[in-house]
Short mmCIF file of C-alpha atoms in Angstrom, two decimals:
data_model
loop_
_atom_site.label_atom_id
_atom_site.label_comp_id
_atom_site.label_asym_id
_atom_site.label_seq_id
_atom_site.Cartn_x
_atom_site.Cartn_y
_atom_site.Cartn_z
CA SER A 28 8.91 -85.01 9.64
CA GLN A 29 10.88 -83.39 11.68
CA THR A 30 13.23 -80.24 10.61
CA ILE A 31 16.02 -78.09 11.66
CA HIS A 32 17.23 -75.18 10.35
CA GLN A 33 19.88 -72.65 11.24
CA TRP A 34 20.98 -68.90 9.89
CA PRO A 35 22.81 -67.54 8.84
CA ALA A 36 25.11 -69.82 7.14
CA THR A 37 28.38 -67.75 7.01
CA LEU A 38 29.33 -64.46 8.79
CA VAL A 39 32.26 -62.72 9.32
CA GLN A 40 32.17 -60.55 12.21
CA PRO A 41 34.72 -58.23 14.08
CA VAL A 42 36.08 -58.28 17.16
CA GLY A 43 33.97 -56.54 19.59
CA SER A 44 30.76 -56.78 17.68
CA PRO A 45 27.66 -58.69 19.04
CA LEU A 46 26.40 -61.72 17.20
CA SER A 47 22.93 -63.38 16.71
CA LEU A 48 22.89 -67.20 15.27
CA GLU A 49 19.13 -68.47 15.53
CA CYS A 50 17.51 -71.88 15.00
CA THR A 51 14.01 -73.16 14.69
CA VAL A 52 13.31 -76.80 14.79
CA GLU A 53 9.79 -78.14 13.03
CA GLY A 54 7.54 -80.82 13.21
CA THR A 55 7.96 -81.63 16.92
CA SER A 56 6.91 -80.24 20.70
CA ASN A 57 8.84 -79.60 23.35
CA PRO A 58 12.48 -80.34 22.20
CA ASN A 59 15.85 -80.80 23.68
CA LEU A 60 18.12 -78.06 22.26
CA TYR A 61 21.99 -77.71 22.05
CA TRP A 62 24.44 -75.69 20.63
CA TYR A 63 27.75 -77.02 19.61
CA ARG A 64 30.72 -75.50 18.75
CA GLN A 65 33.73 -76.83 16.55
CA ALA A 66 36.77 -74.91 16.44
CA ALA A 67 39.38 -75.46 13.39
CA GLY A 68 40.60 -79.45 13.18
CA ARG A 69 38.88 -79.83 17.00
CA GLY A 70 35.67 -81.35 18.52
CA LEU A 71 32.30 -81.15 18.67
CA GLN A 72 31.72 -79.00 21.81
CA LEU A 73 28.25 -78.57 24.04
CA LEU A 74 27.58 -74.73 24.77
CA PHE A 75 24.37 -74.63 26.11
CA TYR A 76 21.24 -77.25 26.77
CA SER A 77 17.88 -76.47 26.88
CA VAL A 78 14.97 -78.62 28.14
CA GLY A 79 12.10 -76.00 27.62
CA ILE A 80 11.63 -72.58 27.36
CA GLY A 81 13.56 -70.53 28.90
CA GLN A 82 15.67 -73.40 30.55
CA ILE A 83 19.15 -72.58 29.22
CA SER A 84 22.16 -75.28 30.90
CA SER A 85 25.51 -73.60 30.06
CA GLU A 86 28.58 -76.39 29.62
CA VAL A 87 31.66 -73.99 29.35
CA PRO A 88 32.12 -70.20 30.76
CA GLN A 89 32.54 -67.94 28.43
CA ASN A 90 31.64 -64.99 26.43
CA LEU A 91 28.56 -66.32 24.69
CA SER A 92 24.82 -66.79 25.50
CA ALA A 93 21.94 -68.73 24.90
CA SER A 94 18.06 -68.03 25.15
CA ARG A 95 15.26 -69.85 24.08
CA PRO A 96 11.81 -67.46 24.10
CA GLN A 97 9.69 -69.96 22.37
CA ASP A 98 9.24 -73.18 22.23
CA ARG A 99 11.23 -74.31 19.23
CA GLN A 100 13.71 -71.47 18.83
CA PHE A 101 16.93 -71.15 20.49
CA ILE A 102 19.32 -68.15 19.77
CA LEU A 103 23.28 -67.72 20.34
CA SER A 104 24.30 -64.12 21.31
CA SER A 105 27.38 -62.83 22.54
CA LYS A 106 27.62 -58.89 22.92
CA LYS A 107 31.44 -58.50 21.91
CA LEU A 108 32.85 -61.25 19.83
CA LEU A 109 36.75 -62.74 20.71
CA LEU A 110 39.20 -64.28 17.95
CA SER A 111 38.48 -67.43 19.84
CA ASP A 112 35.14 -67.34 19.08
CA SER A 113 35.44 -68.47 15.69
CA GLY A 114 34.04 -71.80 14.21
CA PHE A 115 31.63 -73.81 13.03
CA TYR A 116 28.34 -73.41 15.08
CA LEU A 117 25.66 -76.49 15.27
CA CYS A 118 22.27 -76.15 16.42
CA ALA A 119 20.56 -79.79 17.54
CA TRP A 120 17.93 -81.19 18.26
CA SER A 121 16.52 -84.29 20.17
CA SER A 122 13.27 -85.75 21.69
CA LEU A 123 12.72 -85.70 25.38
CA GLY A 124 12.96 -89.21 26.93
CA GLN A 125 15.47 -91.95 26.65
CA GLY A 126 17.29 -94.06 24.33
CA ALA A 127 17.14 -93.78 20.32
CA GLY A 128 14.84 -91.38 21.30
CA ASN A 129 17.88 -89.31 22.47
CA THR A 130 19.38 -89.46 19.26
CA ILE A 131 20.54 -85.96 18.23
CA TYR A 132 19.81 -83.98 15.34
CA PHE A 133 22.02 -81.53 13.62
CA GLY A 134 21.33 -78.49 11.82
CA GLU A 135 23.14 -77.16 8.88
CA GLY A 136 25.81 -75.47 10.84
CA SER A 137 26.93 -71.59 10.50
CA TRP A 138 30.51 -70.93 9.58
CA LEU A 139 31.70 -67.51 12.15
CA THR A 140 34.98 -65.93 11.43
CA VAL A 141 35.86 -63.48 13.63
CA VAL A 142 38.42 -61.05 12.21
CA GLY B 27 32.04 -86.07 33.71
CA GLN B 28 33.13 -87.91 30.39
CA ASN B 29 36.15 -88.89 28.79
CA ILE B 30 36.07 -90.21 25.33
CA ASP B 31 39.39 -91.48 23.11
CA GLN B 32 39.44 -92.55 19.56
CA PRO B 33 41.97 -92.84 17.26
CA THR B 34 42.60 -89.23 15.43
CA GLU B 35 43.54 -90.78 11.91
CA MET B 36 42.88 -94.01 9.85
CA THR B 37 43.53 -95.00 6.13
CA ALA B 38 42.25 -97.91 4.22
CA THR B 39 41.61 -98.68 0.55
CA GLU B 40 38.45 -99.16 -1.50
CA GLY B 41 36.67 -102.35 -0.72
CA ALA B 42 38.36 -102.95 2.16
CA ILE B 43 36.77 -103.25 5.82
CA VAL B 44 37.86 -100.71 8.91
CA GLN B 45 37.05 -100.81 12.22
CA ILE B 46 37.22 -97.21 14.38
CA ASN B 47 37.62 -97.95 17.92
CA CYS B 48 36.23 -96.36 20.83
CA THR B 49 36.60 -96.22 25.08
CA TYR B 50 34.37 -94.08 26.96
CA GLN B 51 34.46 -93.27 30.55
CA THR B 52 30.91 -91.38 31.32
CA SER B 53 28.49 -90.38 34.29
CA GLY B 54 24.82 -92.07 33.58
CA PHE B 55 25.39 -94.16 30.46
CA ASN B 56 22.33 -94.05 28.09
CA GLY B 57 23.92 -95.79 25.21
CA LEU B 58 26.30 -95.27 22.66
CA PHE B 59 26.29 -93.15 19.15
CA TRP B 60 28.09 -93.22 15.97
CA TYR B 61 27.75 -90.34 13.81
CA GLN B 62 29.74 -89.38 10.47
CA GLN B 63 30.90 -85.92 9.54
CA HIS B 64 32.03 -85.16 6.05
CA ALA B 65 34.19 -82.08 5.75
CA GLY B 66 32.27 -78.81 6.42
CA GLU B 67 29.08 -80.26 6.89
CA ALA B 68 26.91 -81.35 10.07
CA PRO B 69 27.60 -84.21 11.49
CA THR B 70 24.72 -87.26 10.82
CA PHE B 71 23.83 -90.35 12.56
CA LEU B 72 24.74 -93.58 11.96
CA SER B 73 23.73 -95.89 14.62
CA TYR B 74 23.03 -96.28 18.59
CA ASN B 75 23.81 -99.27 20.72
CA VAL B 76 22.34 -99.56 23.70
CA LEU B 77 22.67 -103.56 25.11
CA ASP B 78 25.71 -105.57 24.23
CA GLY B 79 26.43 -106.93 21.17
CA LEU B 80 26.72 -106.01 17.52
CA GLU B 81 23.89 -104.20 15.10
CA GLU B 82 24.32 -104.41 11.80
CA LYS B 83 23.06 -101.82 9.44
CA GLY B 84 23.75 -102.39 5.66
CA ARG B 85 27.83 -101.72 5.35
CA PHE B 86 28.24 -100.40 8.70
CA SER B 87 28.03 -102.48 12.28
CA SER B 88 28.57 -101.14 16.08
CA PHE B 89 29.41 -103.06 18.07
CA LEU B 90 28.92 -102.09 22.22
CA SER B 91 30.57 -103.81 25.22
CA ARG B 92 29.21 -101.60 28.70
CA SER B 93 31.30 -103.28 31.05
CA LYS B 94 34.82 -102.99 29.26
CA GLY B 95 33.52 -98.94 28.50
CA TYR B 96 34.30 -99.98 24.67
CA SER B 97 32.51 -99.77 21.31
CA TYR B 98 33.55 -100.17 17.80
CA LEU B 99 32.47 -99.01 14.65
CA LEU B 100 33.09 -101.77 11.73
CA LEU B 101 32.75 -100.15 7.74
CA LYS B 102 32.69 -103.14 5.15
CA GLU B 103 33.07 -102.45 1.21
CA LEU B 104 34.43 -99.11 1.82
CA GLN B 105 34.12 -96.45 -0.61
CA MET B 106 35.40 -92.96 -1.26
CA LYS B 107 32.39 -91.38 -0.12
CA ASP B 108 33.07 -92.73 3.62
CA SER B 109 36.14 -90.49 3.84
CA ALA B 110 35.06 -88.47 6.86
CA SER B 111 35.16 -87.98 10.39
CA TYR B 112 33.56 -90.81 12.31
CA LEU B 113 32.17 -89.19 16.03
CA CYS B 114 31.64 -91.80 18.98
CA ALA B 115 29.49 -90.24 21.25
CA PRO B 116 28.44 -91.81 24.77
CA GLY B 117 24.87 -91.12 25.79
CA SER B 118 23.46 -89.72 29.18
CA THR B 119 20.86 -90.18 31.25
CA LEU B 120 21.35 -86.69 31.50
CA GLY B 121 20.15 -86.00 28.06
CA ARG B 122 23.36 -84.71 26.85
CA LEU B 123 25.53 -85.72 24.34
CA TYR B 124 28.83 -85.09 24.46
CA PHE B 125 31.47 -86.11 21.65
CA GLY B 126 35.04 -87.78 20.97
CA ARG B 127 37.68 -85.72 18.90
CA GLY B 128 36.61 -88.05 16.00
CA THR B 129 38.62 -90.50 13.70
CA GLN B 130 39.21 -89.06 10.40
CA LEU B 131 39.12 -91.79 7.72
CA THR B 132 40.54 -91.71 4.72
CA VAL B 133 39.84 -93.89 1.87
CA TRP B 134 42.55 -94.35 -0.78
CA PRO B 135 41.24 -96.05 -4.49
#
């Protein structure tokens, strides 16, 4: 069966510090990978989307970036965090293809507080 | 682009039935997903509709009308554990999934 893991689960970072969140998927090949963010009291915002190694689509201009160095590894980074970057970050995956096969499954999430 | 509209909050009592509505406008529509999200946790998949009509899955049912850009999630025999946020998400042939802001359901004893 497929599993998805992301870490760290919780982190507190000062403004201006770098960020690295990592996510790995097991049990599937060539998945679509996603990074979402959920700010306090707000909906899920799609940040990045990837269909393959090195292929990243950015949904929202910001000081975050994403990389996919391996087929089942997705990394969210920032060189300098802002207070507004605080939130609940979720990595997710889906299979290639259409229909219910495009169901997205989420990792456990990472709580980021920028202070 | 996409535009997703669902009520912000709803309340109901244990054992009751509640219907959460969602209207949407999206490019390359490819089915409608519903997710459940408990406070502090990641969303979990509930249902998927690609054709018009009602899909039943235990206490939960989901309805879709593609021509109207409308879906609803029906929850029967409500339990306290059903208190959560319910997220409507129209799928896209582009592979991306965009979510509504969610409906916070509170179930009272």
